[in-house]
Amino acid sequence: MAPAEVLELTTYTRIPDGEVTPGSASWRGHVARLFAAVLLVRSMNNVEPAPTLAGLVASALALGPEATAAAVRYLAWCRLHEPGAWHGDEEARPFLTLGLWLVYGASPDKDAAVESTLRRAFTSELPPPPATPKSIAGAEGRRAWRSLVNDHLPTDEDHNVRAWFA
């Protein structure tokens, strides 16, 4: 098995339920998935970057403020430079913006203007039909992103975003 395959399998691993405290099985699972996803998001070999990014975002959010702050910096860099498989992939790019928006929204020092800019950037990047989250991220990726959107976006806003994942 190639190293990239091991990393991919790690990003799809189900994390044990339970409290995410240092040393717990859930914490170790999220750290492993976050590490694998960080490497794959930047990789040229990542055929489907959107579902991999969903694991990165979910684990950063589960691990708390320190991981979320690091994820904001990393994803902002990725969004600016579009490394690896993201480069030139206009259908997958909205997921990179959405990932940044979600982790930024969980950061303690968030600014409403920046959040608003990320929201507008995401909605302006959405590909036209027939592209759907399922066609871009696959069925499992779509489920992961839908869960992230439902759990981490304000319920009174962003109906268009939620509708895209319905």
mmCIF file of C-alpha atoms in Angstrom:
data_model
loop_
_atom_site.group_PDB
_atom_site.id
_atom_site.type_symbol
_atom_site.label_atom_id
_atom_site.label_comp_id
_atom_site.label_asym_id
_atom_site.label_seq_id
_atom_site.Cartn_x
_atom_site.Cartn_y
_atom_site.Cartn_z
ATOM 1 C CA MET A 1 0.000 0.000 0.000
ATOM 2 C CA ALA A 2 1.374 3.416 -0.990
ATOM 3 C CA PRO A 3 1.703 6.217 1.587
ATOM 4 C CA ALA A 4 -0.967 8.275 -0.201
ATOM 5 C CA GLU A 5 -3.426 5.387 0.120
ATOM 6 C CA VAL A 6 -2.779 5.139 3.850
ATOM 7 C CA LEU A 7 -3.381 8.876 4.213
ATOM 8 C CA GLU A 8 -6.608 8.640 2.193
ATOM 9 C CA LEU A 9 -7.874 5.767 4.327
ATOM 10 C CA THR A 10 -7.047 7.789 7.438
ATOM 11 C CA THR A 11 -9.160 10.713 6.219
ATOM 12 C CA TYR A 12 -12.169 8.406 5.764
ATOM 13 C CA THR A 13 -11.809 6.683 9.126
ATOM 14 C CA ARG A 14 -14.790 7.044 11.427
ATOM 15 C CA ILE A 15 -13.733 8.803 14.600
ATOM 16 C CA PRO A 16 -14.918 7.134 17.819
ATOM 17 C CA ASP A 17 -17.705 8.990 19.565
ATOM 18 C CA GLY A 18 -16.876 10.492 22.887
ATOM 19 C CA GLU A 19 -15.322 13.475 24.512
ATOM 20 C CA VAL A 20 -12.437 14.984 22.556
ATOM 21 C CA THR A 21 -9.870 15.441 25.295
ATOM 22 C CA PRO A 22 -6.103 15.060 24.872
ATOM 23 C CA GLY A 23 -5.218 11.381 24.819
ATOM 24 C CA SER A 24 -8.770 10.095 24.294
ATOM 25 C CA ALA A 25 -9.555 7.809 21.356
ATOM 26 C CA SER A 26 -11.614 10.584 19.736
ATOM 27 C CA TRP A 27 -8.796 13.098 20.144
ATOM 28 C CA ARG A 28 -6.224 10.694 18.645
ATOM 29 C CA GLY A 29 -8.554 9.925 15.739
ATOM 30 C CA HIS A 30 -9.106 13.604 14.964
ATOM 31 C CA VAL A 31 -5.378 14.394 15.193
ATOM 32 C CA ALA A 32 -4.547 11.535 12.798
ATOM 33 C CA ARG A 33 -7.280 12.567 10.342
ATOM 34 C CA LEU A 34 -6.265 16.232 10.513
ATOM 35 C CA PHE A 35 -2.612 15.370 9.834
ATOM 36 C CA ALA A 36 -3.495 13.108 6.889
ATOM 37 C CA ALA A 37 -5.916 15.638 5.414
ATOM 38 C CA VAL A 38 -3.428 18.525 5.676
ATOM 39 C CA LEU A 39 -0.941 16.509 3.621
ATOM 40 C CA LEU A 40 -3.512 15.387 1.058
ATOM 41 C CA VAL A 41 -5.122 18.804 0.580
ATOM 42 C CA ARG A 42 -1.781 20.075 -0.639
ATOM 43 C CA SER A 43 -0.952 16.976 -2.692
ATOM 44 C CA MET A 44 -0.983 16.706 -6.477
ATOM 45 C CA ASN A 45 -2.126 13.082 -6.113
ATOM 46 C CA ASN A 46 -5.417 13.885 -4.417
ATOM 47 C CA VAL A 47 -8.021 12.997 -7.039
ATOM 48 C CA GLU A 48 -10.988 14.160 -4.952
ATOM 49 C CA PRO A 49 -9.891 17.091 -2.810
ATOM 50 C CA ALA A 50 -13.373 18.141 -1.598
ATOM 51 C CA PRO A 51 -14.129 15.072 0.593
ATOM 52 C CA THR A 52 -10.591 15.127 2.000
ATOM 53 C CA LEU A 53 -11.044 18.755 2.986
ATOM 54 C CA ALA A 54 -14.311 17.886 4.772
ATOM 55 C CA GLY A 55 -12.332 15.620 7.117
ATOM 56 C CA LEU A 56 -9.783 18.371 7.760
ATOM 57 C CA VAL A 57 -12.516 20.877 8.620
ATOM 58 C CA ALA A 58 -14.466 18.427 10.810
ATOM 59 C CA SER A 59 -11.386 17.432 12.801
ATOM 60 C CA ALA A 60 -10.145 21.002 13.225
ATOM 61 C CA LEU A 61 -13.566 22.012 14.539
ATOM 62 C CA ALA A 62 -13.688 19.011 16.893
ATOM 63 C CA LEU A 63 -10.192 19.663 18.257
ATOM 64 C CA GLY A 64 -11.043 23.213 19.289
ATOM 65 C CA PRO A 65 -9.641 26.739 19.103
ATOM 66 C CA GLU A 66 -5.949 25.938 18.619
ATOM 67 C CA ALA A 67 -6.587 23.542 15.732
ATOM 68 C CA THR A 68 -9.225 25.853 14.281
ATOM 69 C CA ALA A 69 -6.857 28.840 14.320
ATOM 70 C CA ALA A 70 -4.167 26.792 12.570
ATOM 71 C CA ALA A 71 -6.723 25.542 10.030
ATOM 72 C CA VAL A 72 -7.804 29.130 9.273
ATOM 73 C CA ARG A 73 -4.204 30.089 8.452
ATOM 74 C CA TYR A 74 -3.592 26.936 6.411
ATOM 75 C CA LEU A 75 -6.839 27.136 4.438
ATOM 76 C CA ALA A 76 -6.371 30.861 3.786
ATOM 77 C CA TRP A 77 -2.970 30.028 2.307
ATOM 78 C CA CYS A 78 -4.492 27.175 0.272
ATOM 79 C CA ARG A 79 -7.307 29.382 -0.985
ATOM 80 C CA LEU A 80 -4.811 32.013 -2.107
ATOM 81 C CA HIS A 81 -2.352 29.612 -3.771
ATOM 82 C CA GLU A 82 -4.608 26.689 -4.794
ATOM 83 C CA PRO A 83 -1.980 23.979 -4.311
ATOM 84 C CA GLY A 84 -2.071 20.490 -5.763
ATOM 85 C CA ALA A 85 -5.358 19.201 -7.126
ATOM 86 C CA TRP A 86 -7.138 22.476 -6.312
ATOM 87 C CA HIS A 87 -5.254 24.392 -8.988
ATOM 88 C CA GLY A 88 -7.642 25.240 -11.787
ATOM 89 C CA ASP A 89 -10.481 23.051 -10.462
ATOM 90 C CA GLU A 90 -13.310 25.562 -10.525
ATOM 91 C CA GLU A 91 -15.918 23.013 -9.421
ATOM 92 C CA ALA A 92 -13.981 22.018 -6.283
ATOM 93 C CA ARG A 93 -12.805 25.532 -5.359
ATOM 94 C CA PRO A 94 -16.054 26.475 -3.546
ATOM 95 C CA PHE A 95 -15.355 23.705 -1.038
ATOM 96 C CA LEU A 96 -12.009 25.298 -0.195
ATOM 97 C CA THR A 97 -13.756 28.620 0.407
ATOM 98 C CA LEU A 98 -16.525 26.914 2.407
ATOM 99 C CA GLY A 99 -13.966 25.098 4.559
ATOM 100 C CA LEU A 100 -12.225 28.378 5.304
ATOM 101 C CA TRP A 101 -15.575 30.033 6.070
ATOM 102 C CA LEU A 102 -16.579 27.257 8.490
ATOM 103 C CA VAL A 103 -13.318 27.205 10.467
ATOM 104 C CA TYR A 104 -13.138 31.003 10.484
ATOM 105 C CA GLY A 105 -16.695 31.124 11.836
ATOM 106 C CA ALA A 106 -15.590 28.968 14.773
ATOM 107 C CA SER A 107 -12.579 31.113 15.624
ATOM 108 C CA PRO A 108 -12.816 33.271 18.728
ATOM 109 C CA ASP A 109 -11.463 36.392 16.994
ATOM 110 C CA LYS A 110 -13.797 36.359 14.020
ATOM 111 C CA ASP A 111 -14.837 39.547 12.280
ATOM 112 C CA ALA A 112 -18.335 39.853 10.821
ATOM 113 C CA ALA A 113 -17.003 41.635 7.717
ATOM 114 C CA VAL A 114 -14.578 38.800 6.959
ATOM 115 C CA GLU A 115 -17.328 36.218 7.490
ATOM 116 C CA SER A 116 -19.593 38.140 5.138
ATOM 117 C CA THR A 117 -16.838 38.279 2.518
ATOM 118 C CA LEU A 118 -16.279 34.517 2.769
ATOM 119 C CA ARG A 119 -20.031 33.896 2.440
ATOM 120 C CA ARG A 120 -20.204 36.051 -0.700
ATOM 121 C CA ALA A 121 -17.077 34.429 -2.138
ATOM 122 C CA PHE A 122 -18.524 30.963 -1.605
ATOM 123 C CA THR A 123 -21.889 31.726 -3.178
ATOM 124 C CA SER A 124 -20.269 33.487 -6.141
ATOM 125 C CA GLU A 125 -18.037 30.439 -6.774
ATOM 126 C CA LEU A 126 -20.819 27.866 -6.832
ATOM 127 C CA PRO A 127 -20.724 26.085 -10.178
ATOM 128 C CA PRO A 128 -23.812 26.255 -12.372
ATOM 129 C CA PRO A 129 -26.133 23.254 -12.710
ATOM 130 C CA PRO A 130 -25.817 20.368 -13.305
ATOM 131 C CA ALA A 131 -22.874 20.460 -10.871
ATOM 132 C CA THR A 132 -23.938 19.372 -7.403
ATOM 133 C CA PRO A 133 -22.038 18.603 -4.203
ATOM 134 C CA LYS A 134 -22.574 14.905 -4.943
ATOM 135 C CA SER A 135 -21.186 15.168 -8.476
ATOM 136 C CA ILE A 136 -18.136 17.093 -7.223
ATOM 137 C CA ALA A 137 -17.411 15.523 -3.827
ATOM 138 C CA GLY A 138 -19.051 12.120 -4.206
ATOM 139 C CA ALA A 139 -21.862 10.785 -2.049
ATOM 140 C CA GLU A 140 -19.761 10.417 1.102
ATOM 141 C CA GLY A 141 -18.193 13.860 0.638
ATOM 142 C CA ARG A 142 -21.612 15.448 0.125
ATOM 143 C CA ARG A 143 -22.870 13.882 3.360
ATOM 144 C CA ALA A 144 -19.818 15.141 5.252
ATOM 145 C CA TRP A 145 -20.188 18.674 3.900
ATOM 146 C CA ARG A 146 -23.952 18.731 4.498
ATOM 147 C CA SER A 147 -23.346 17.730 8.110
ATOM 148 C CA LEU A 148 -20.700 20.456 8.527
ATOM 149 C CA VAL A 149 -22.985 23.098 7.004
ATOM 150 C CA ASN A 150 -25.947 22.050 9.146
ATOM 151 C CA ASP A 151 -23.879 21.933 12.337
ATOM 152 C CA HIS A 152 -21.726 25.044 11.900
ATOM 153 C CA LEU A 153 -23.586 27.686 9.924
ATOM 154 C CA PRO A 154 -26.103 29.933 11.665
ATOM 155 C CA THR A 155 -29.598 28.517 11.202
ATOM 156 C CA ASP A 156 -31.195 31.870 10.430
ATOM 157 C CA GLU A 157 -28.896 32.570 7.489
ATOM 158 C CA ASP A 158 -27.467 31.005 4.394
ATOM 159 C CA HIS A 159 -30.548 29.245 3.044
ATOM 160 C CA ASN A 160 -28.976 29.121 -0.429
ATOM 161 C CA VAL A 161 -25.950 27.316 0.970
ATOM 162 C CA ARG A 162 -28.119 24.796 2.805
ATOM 163 C CA ALA A 163 -30.285 24.329 -0.303
ATOM 164 C CA TRP A 164 -27.225 23.414 -2.376
ATOM 165 C CA PHE A 165 -26.479 20.538 0.024
ATOM 166 C CA ALA A 166 -30.084 19.334 0.376
#
